[in-house]
């Protein structure tokens, strides 16, 4: 083994890497929030929408789930270029991740809504609750409890997926690492540190989500 | 002068894409096969091992699931030359994808083993079955049924994730599309074709998974 590890340049780049890690967090958080809203709309459209809306929702969901995330990014990156639509790397990653999150979350939400028996709606209504009350007090809490864990997983995937930004020229954590690595040729060292940062980010997300779940879902065990 | 670098789509390009799709499939099949065998063994260790073995292995496998695959690929690809075994993109990609698959399958396999009730295993042992006979004739067939849909989910994920091997320069389907786009400047048509390819591979697999889930969930 005649390779000398050089960690010093990596340490000097650490502040930049941490800053890039914040961008990673920001874009994945944003994409998951947008994904939750759109996923909800897609799930309801697929279940109850008129047929054009339902067809659109099914198309969205199936393409999001059956093609690689990188392909979806490329599509929003280069594919739309054919129509003269050139998005910035930030928008490519944000739209790509949101598209993917929404597709997966839609199926999660659909499963969650289906898991709550319809009879509960009737029971709540016959007790004199309004439709809104039934939804916010009976249905929503149960659905939330069911979809909470898959939603957390999706957030972790969004963080991991955002690393694909590197391939469309976005300088989040991976892109920034790539930038420094190609400047110094210390590829292994840089990517090893970045791997560690991702690991820590994922562990923090899972830890916090466990804490929230412990506090929020104490009822009904 | 006529442009010689940008040429339109030709029939030979279709063949180029088909060949690239075969490469995508081949690296997926290879790494899924190896990864599944490894994953079942790992899952058994996670279930059966004492805390040192199970804990260490669990932590390592967890790392595979907590670090972006693309980082793992770059890391391994650049690690092997350091220890004196430079690998080509296909070899490095297959190894990383197989390990990644094994990390996912290990969890599935452990779930499968744990889904077989303790009483049933005790019953098997008291009927005179050896430890291995119990595993082979009781745990395996029953556990397999309960986790086959999850395993298909893993397969689906890995087939799609195989696109990331392109980052090492291996010309699989997505990379091939990039090459064609650069030459023909027709991103939309080519990406649409590639999307259909992936869809035709993934969609049937997902359907089979769903059908099995419906059939065996009772």
XYZ file of C-alpha atoms in Angstrom:
439
model
C 0.000 0.000 0.000
C 1.769 3.113 -1.172
C -0.993 5.608 -0.690
C -0.655 8.436 1.798
C -3.862 9.670 3.282
C -4.123 13.430 3.408
C -6.846 14.530 5.738
C -5.719 18.126 6.178
C -7.397 19.556 3.070
C -10.601 17.854 4.132
C -10.477 19.461 7.561
C -9.902 22.819 5.982
C -12.955 22.298 3.797
C -15.127 21.180 6.713
C -16.901 24.525 7.219
C -17.885 24.522 3.539
C -19.041 20.921 3.795
C -21.182 21.704 6.831
C -22.714 24.620 5.008
C -23.454 22.320 2.076
C -24.967 19.828 4.510
C -27.397 22.549 5.547
C -28.374 23.012 1.904
C -28.955 19.257 1.697
C -31.187 19.439 4.762
C -32.995 22.488 3.451
C -33.789 21.051 0.043
C -34.844 17.670 1.397
C -37.067 19.261 4.038
C -38.661 21.521 1.470
C -39.170 18.651 -0.952
C -40.731 16.430 1.716
C -43.128 19.177 2.838
C -44.207 19.851 -0.739
C -44.293 16.092 -1.302
C -46.662 15.612 1.646
C -49.104 18.205 0.322
C -48.957 16.909 -3.260
C -48.994 13.301 -2.085
C -52.191 13.980 -0.154
C -53.771 15.564 -3.239
C -52.645 12.624 -5.395
C -53.958 10.052 -2.939
C -57.377 11.693 -2.757
C -57.452 12.190 -6.528
C -56.640 8.539 -7.092
C -59.336 7.409 -4.674
C -62.163 9.840 -5.241
C -61.282 12.112 -8.168
C -63.059 12.313 -11.533
C -61.384 10.145 -14.138
C -59.038 12.712 -15.784
C -57.668 13.646 -12.360
C -57.451 9.991 -11.395
C -55.571 9.107 -14.576
C -53.136 11.956 -13.935
C -52.585 10.820 -10.343
C -52.049 7.196 -11.363
C -49.609 8.238 -14.093
C -47.658 10.427 -11.684
C -47.514 7.746 -8.984
C -46.540 4.879 -11.288
C -43.803 6.817 -13.074
C -42.407 8.107 -9.783
C -42.286 4.597 -8.351
C -41.154 2.649 -11.391
C -38.272 4.694 -12.745
C -34.968 5.591 -11.055
C -34.889 8.870 -9.140
C -31.835 9.844 -11.157
C -33.815 9.364 -14.345
C -36.486 11.695 -12.980
C -33.863 14.321 -12.156
C -32.400 14.024 -15.649
C -35.842 14.381 -17.080
C -36.498 17.627 -15.246
C -32.938 18.689 -15.988
C -32.376 17.876 -19.652
C -35.676 16.469 -20.866
C -37.532 19.723 -20.357
C -34.693 21.485 -22.156
C -36.264 20.159 -25.352
C -39.122 22.593 -24.756
C -36.757 25.449 -24.037
C -37.368 25.107 -20.316
C -34.033 25.319 -18.538
C -34.232 25.000 -14.782
C -31.494 25.931 -12.352
C -29.780 22.992 -10.593
C -31.589 23.940 -7.388
C -34.974 23.757 -9.091
C -34.095 20.505 -10.860
C -33.298 18.814 -7.568
C -36.229 20.376 -5.714
C -38.785 19.495 -8.394
C -37.288 16.050 -8.968
C -37.289 15.153 -5.276
C -40.761 16.596 -4.745
C -42.092 14.632 -7.699
C -40.599 11.429 -6.337
C -41.672 12.043 -2.722
C -45.226 12.876 -3.759
C -45.511 9.646 -5.775
C -44.341 7.436 -2.915
C -46.210 9.326 -0.195
C -49.458 9.183 -2.188
C -49.440 5.395 -1.915
C -48.534 5.631 1.771
C -51.449 7.988 2.435
C -53.827 5.842 0.429
C -52.880 2.839 2.524
C -53.302 4.882 5.698
C -56.732 6.178 4.759
C -57.888 2.725 3.680
C -56.727 1.278 6.982
C -59.232 3.316 8.979
C -62.631 1.558 8.783
C -65.314 3.571 7.023
C -67.807 2.642 9.739
C -66.035 5.026 12.090
C -67.161 7.928 9.935
C -70.753 6.792 10.233
C -70.382 6.219 13.970
C -68.941 9.690 14.459
C -71.651 11.275 12.335
C -74.424 9.529 14.188
C -72.959 10.812 17.445
C -73.696 14.291 16.100
C -70.210 15.279 14.920
C -69.872 17.318 11.749
C -67.962 15.852 8.809
C -65.017 18.150 9.579
C -65.006 17.107 13.207
C -65.011 13.452 12.253
C -62.070 14.010 9.954
C -59.924 16.111 12.282
C -60.688 14.255 15.513
C -61.271 10.656 14.450
C -59.767 9.924 11.058
C -56.740 12.221 10.765
C -55.041 11.206 14.044
C -55.291 7.515 13.179
C -54.083 8.006 9.614
C -51.220 10.156 10.881
C -50.163 7.433 13.279
C -50.148 4.844 10.513
C -48.273 6.954 7.947
C -45.850 8.545 10.404
C -43.188 5.865 10.197
C -43.215 5.525 6.377
C -43.161 9.324 6.182
C -40.005 9.459 8.298
C -38.443 6.845 6.033
C -39.348 8.918 3.016
C -37.631 11.915 4.603
C -34.468 9.872 5.069
C -34.696 8.751 1.440
C -35.123 12.355 0.367
C -31.886 13.244 2.158
C -30.095 10.319 0.514
C -31.657 11.067 -2.878
C -30.597 14.710 -2.734
C -27.041 13.414 -3.198
C -27.989 12.898 -6.853
C -27.790 16.680 -7.096
C -24.086 16.062 -7.614
C -24.866 14.712 -11.091
C -26.901 17.711 -12.224
C -24.396 20.254 -10.970
C -26.075 21.193 -7.716
C -23.680 22.009 -4.890
C -25.357 20.330 -1.943
C -23.262 18.114 0.327
C -22.314 15.615 -2.401
C -21.872 18.227 -5.092
C -19.655 20.305 -2.817
C -17.640 17.205 -1.928
C -17.234 16.372 -5.590
C -16.096 19.933 -6.226
C -13.401 19.789 -3.539
C -12.397 16.248 -4.411
C -11.784 17.079 -8.046
C -9.801 20.151 -7.002
C -7.418 18.228 -4.765
C -7.711 14.617 -6.052
C -8.229 13.489 -2.456
C -11.380 11.722 -3.580
C -11.393 8.952 -1.000
C -10.762 11.231 1.979
C -13.434 13.732 1.004
C -16.087 11.147 0.300
C -15.287 9.244 3.499
C -15.943 12.379 5.553
C -19.088 13.123 3.554
C -20.339 9.582 4.131
C -19.885 10.176 7.858
C -21.803 13.455 7.680
C -24.706 11.747 5.883
C -24.694 8.990 8.474
C -24.907 11.508 11.305
C -27.677 13.481 9.561
C -29.749 10.322 9.057
C -29.228 9.237 12.671
C -30.296 12.671 13.938
C -33.446 12.620 11.782
C -34.380 9.135 12.977
C -33.654 10.055 16.586
C -35.723 13.230 16.507
C -38.589 11.490 14.726
C -38.581 8.753 17.358
C -38.757 11.416 20.052
C -41.668 13.135 18.335
C -43.475 9.826 17.830
C -42.972 8.934 21.485
C -44.515 12.239 22.551
C -47.250 12.467 19.901
C -48.565 8.913 19.793
C -48.805 8.087 23.465
C -52.529 7.618 23.080
C -54.020 4.299 22.171
C -51.339 1.735 22.834
C -19.998 22.916 -43.477
C -22.349 20.258 -42.278
C -22.439 19.429 -38.616
C -20.739 16.115 -38.057
C -20.894 15.874 -34.297
C -24.645 16.177 -33.894
C -26.524 13.559 -35.840
C -30.129 12.527 -35.598
C -31.430 9.366 -34.034
C -30.653 6.253 -36.049
C -31.709 2.636 -35.857
C -28.301 1.662 -34.538
C -29.022 3.847 -31.537
C -31.986 1.682 -30.641
C -29.642 -1.287 -30.565
C -27.215 0.718 -28.431
C -29.993 1.362 -25.906
C -31.121 -2.268 -25.894
C -27.562 -3.360 -25.242
C -27.267 -0.843 -22.415
C -30.569 -2.061 -20.964
C -29.156 -5.594 -20.991
C -26.141 -4.335 -19.058
C -28.448 -2.664 -16.532
C -30.366 -5.903 -16.132
C -27.214 -8.001 -15.891
C -25.620 -5.926 -13.128
C -28.968 -5.903 -11.290
C -29.493 -9.651 -11.554
C -25.922 -10.373 -10.501
C -25.901 -8.081 -7.493
C -29.405 -9.061 -6.414
C -28.504 -12.774 -6.526
C -25.277 -12.348 -4.584
C -26.821 -9.779 -2.264
C -29.819 -11.976 -1.481
C -27.689 -14.985 -0.530
C -25.444 -12.783 1.625
C -28.460 -10.991 3.068
C -30.149 -14.230 4.147
C -26.962 -15.290 5.917
C -26.637 -11.857 7.531
C -30.288 -11.930 8.553
C -29.748 -15.277 10.217
C -26.704 -13.881 12.085
C -28.703 -10.829 13.168
C -31.390 -13.104 14.551
C -29.254 -15.810 16.066
C -25.921 -14.123 16.821
C -24.804 -12.995 20.254
C -24.711 -9.279 20.732
C -21.121 -8.821 19.510
C -21.760 -10.480 16.136
C -25.286 -9.173 15.718
C -24.385 -5.696 16.985
C -21.321 -5.258 14.799
C -22.989 -6.640 11.695
C -26.134 -4.623 12.401
C -24.145 -1.390 12.643
C -22.236 -2.058 9.426
C -25.377 -2.991 7.497
C -27.148 0.035 8.918
C -24.399 2.246 7.518
C -25.119 0.881 4.038
C -28.694 2.046 4.441
C -27.797 5.449 5.905
C -25.263 6.615 3.345
C -26.289 7.569 -0.194
C -25.522 4.759 -2.626
C -23.740 7.176 -4.919
C -21.286 8.074 -2.125
C -20.733 4.383 -1.400
C -19.966 3.763 -5.064
C -17.452 6.584 -5.332
C -15.896 5.624 -2.008
C -15.399 1.947 -2.871
C -14.282 2.651 -6.400
C -11.526 4.888 -5.042
C -10.740 2.632 -2.090
C -9.705 -0.473 -3.999
C -6.772 1.154 -5.817
C -5.518 2.316 -2.408
C -5.234 -1.256 -1.128
C -3.721 -2.335 -4.430
C -6.707 -3.896 -6.217
C -7.901 -1.449 -8.839
C -11.330 -2.610 -10.027
C -13.158 -1.698 -13.187
C -16.494 0.139 -12.842
C -18.500 -3.043 -13.410
C -16.738 -4.978 -10.659
C -16.833 -2.121 -8.159
C -20.459 -1.393 -9.015
C -21.489 -5.023 -8.617
C -19.722 -5.362 -5.267
C -21.274 -2.197 -3.845
C -24.748 -2.996 -5.191
C -24.512 -6.547 -3.835
C -23.483 -5.326 -0.368
C -26.205 -2.691 -0.461
C -28.755 -5.358 -1.439
C -27.505 -7.647 1.309
C -28.030 -4.876 3.876
C -31.639 -4.484 2.763
C -32.266 -8.231 2.480
C -30.738 -8.882 5.929
C -33.532 -6.888 7.549
C -36.148 -8.655 5.447
C -34.671 -12.055 6.252
C -34.553 -11.338 9.968
C -38.177 -10.255 9.820
C -38.990 -13.502 8.039
C -37.267 -15.626 10.659
C -38.972 -13.719 13.456
C -42.376 -14.065 11.801
C -42.234 -17.800 12.435
C -43.600 -18.291 15.925
C -41.440 -19.668 18.693
C -44.033 -22.350 19.637
C -43.980 -23.767 16.127
C -40.186 -24.015 16.188
C -40.263 -25.671 19.598
C -42.821 -28.109 18.265
C -40.534 -28.901 15.345
C -37.585 -29.456 17.657
C -39.579 -31.677 19.991
C -40.661 -33.769 17.022
C -37.000 -34.633 16.763
C -35.956 -32.228 14.024
C -32.401 -30.984 14.252
C -31.639 -27.245 14.321
C -30.974 -27.252 10.585
C -33.988 -29.374 9.757
C -36.124 -26.873 11.639
C -34.582 -24.015 9.646
C -34.922 -25.840 6.348
C -38.386 -27.385 6.696
C -40.201 -25.010 9.074
C -38.637 -21.546 9.240
C -37.684 -21.257 5.561
C -41.037 -22.100 3.895
C -43.149 -20.157 6.387
C -40.811 -17.164 6.660
C -40.424 -16.977 2.893
C -44.156 -16.550 2.435
C -44.379 -13.652 4.833
C -41.427 -11.688 3.456
C -41.478 -12.434 -0.272
C -43.392 -9.200 -1.021
C -40.796 -7.171 0.930
C -38.027 -8.946 -0.926
C -39.643 -8.005 -4.225
C -39.701 -4.430 -2.959
C -35.945 -4.661 -2.426
C -35.456 -6.084 -5.922
C -37.461 -3.231 -7.374
C -35.346 -0.692 -5.497
C -32.053 -2.239 -6.570
C -33.042 -2.429 -10.248
C -33.692 1.303 -10.147
C -30.623 2.056 -8.032
C -28.451 0.227 -10.559
C -28.743 3.422 -12.610
C -26.316 5.018 -10.158
C -23.469 2.784 -11.322
C -23.305 5.181 -14.247
C -21.449 7.559 -11.953
C -18.419 5.239 -12.171
C -18.508 5.365 -15.956
C -20.214 2.021 -16.532
C -22.351 2.419 -19.646
C -25.710 1.134 -18.438
C -29.063 2.369 -19.673
C -29.051 5.848 -18.166
C -25.441 6.533 -19.080
C -26.122 5.355 -22.619
C -28.979 7.828 -22.833
C -26.619 10.612 -21.753
C -24.186 9.677 -24.494
C -26.963 9.648 -27.086
C -28.347 12.968 -25.865
C -24.966 14.595 -26.165
C -24.683 13.380 -29.748
C -28.202 13.855 -31.036
C -29.379 16.792 -28.909
C -32.760 15.151 -28.546
C -33.112 14.829 -24.807
C -36.868 14.451 -24.598
C -37.305 11.576 -27.035
C -34.359 9.611 -25.684
C -35.268 10.085 -22.038
C -38.834 9.061 -22.844
C -37.574 5.819 -24.428
C -35.308 5.138 -21.463
C -38.170 5.823 -19.054
C -40.309 3.282 -20.891
C -37.499 0.722 -20.617
C -37.245 1.154 -16.864
C -40.998 1.131 -16.534
C -41.297 -2.112 -18.483
C -38.761 -3.727 -16.176
C -40.054 -2.371 -12.847
C -43.800 -2.319 -13.313
C -44.303 -6.078 -13.805
C -42.058 -6.823 -10.807
C -44.137 -4.479 -8.665
C -47.336 -6.093 -9.918
C -46.118 -9.564 -8.986
C -45.232 -8.269 -5.527
C -48.662 -6.760 -5.047
C -50.392 -9.914 -6.210
C -48.381 -12.067 -3.823
C -49.103 -9.658 -1.010
C -52.817 -9.921 -1.643
C -52.710 -13.675 -1.991
C -50.607 -14.481 1.034
C -51.486 -11.767 3.484
C -54.444 -13.695 4.909
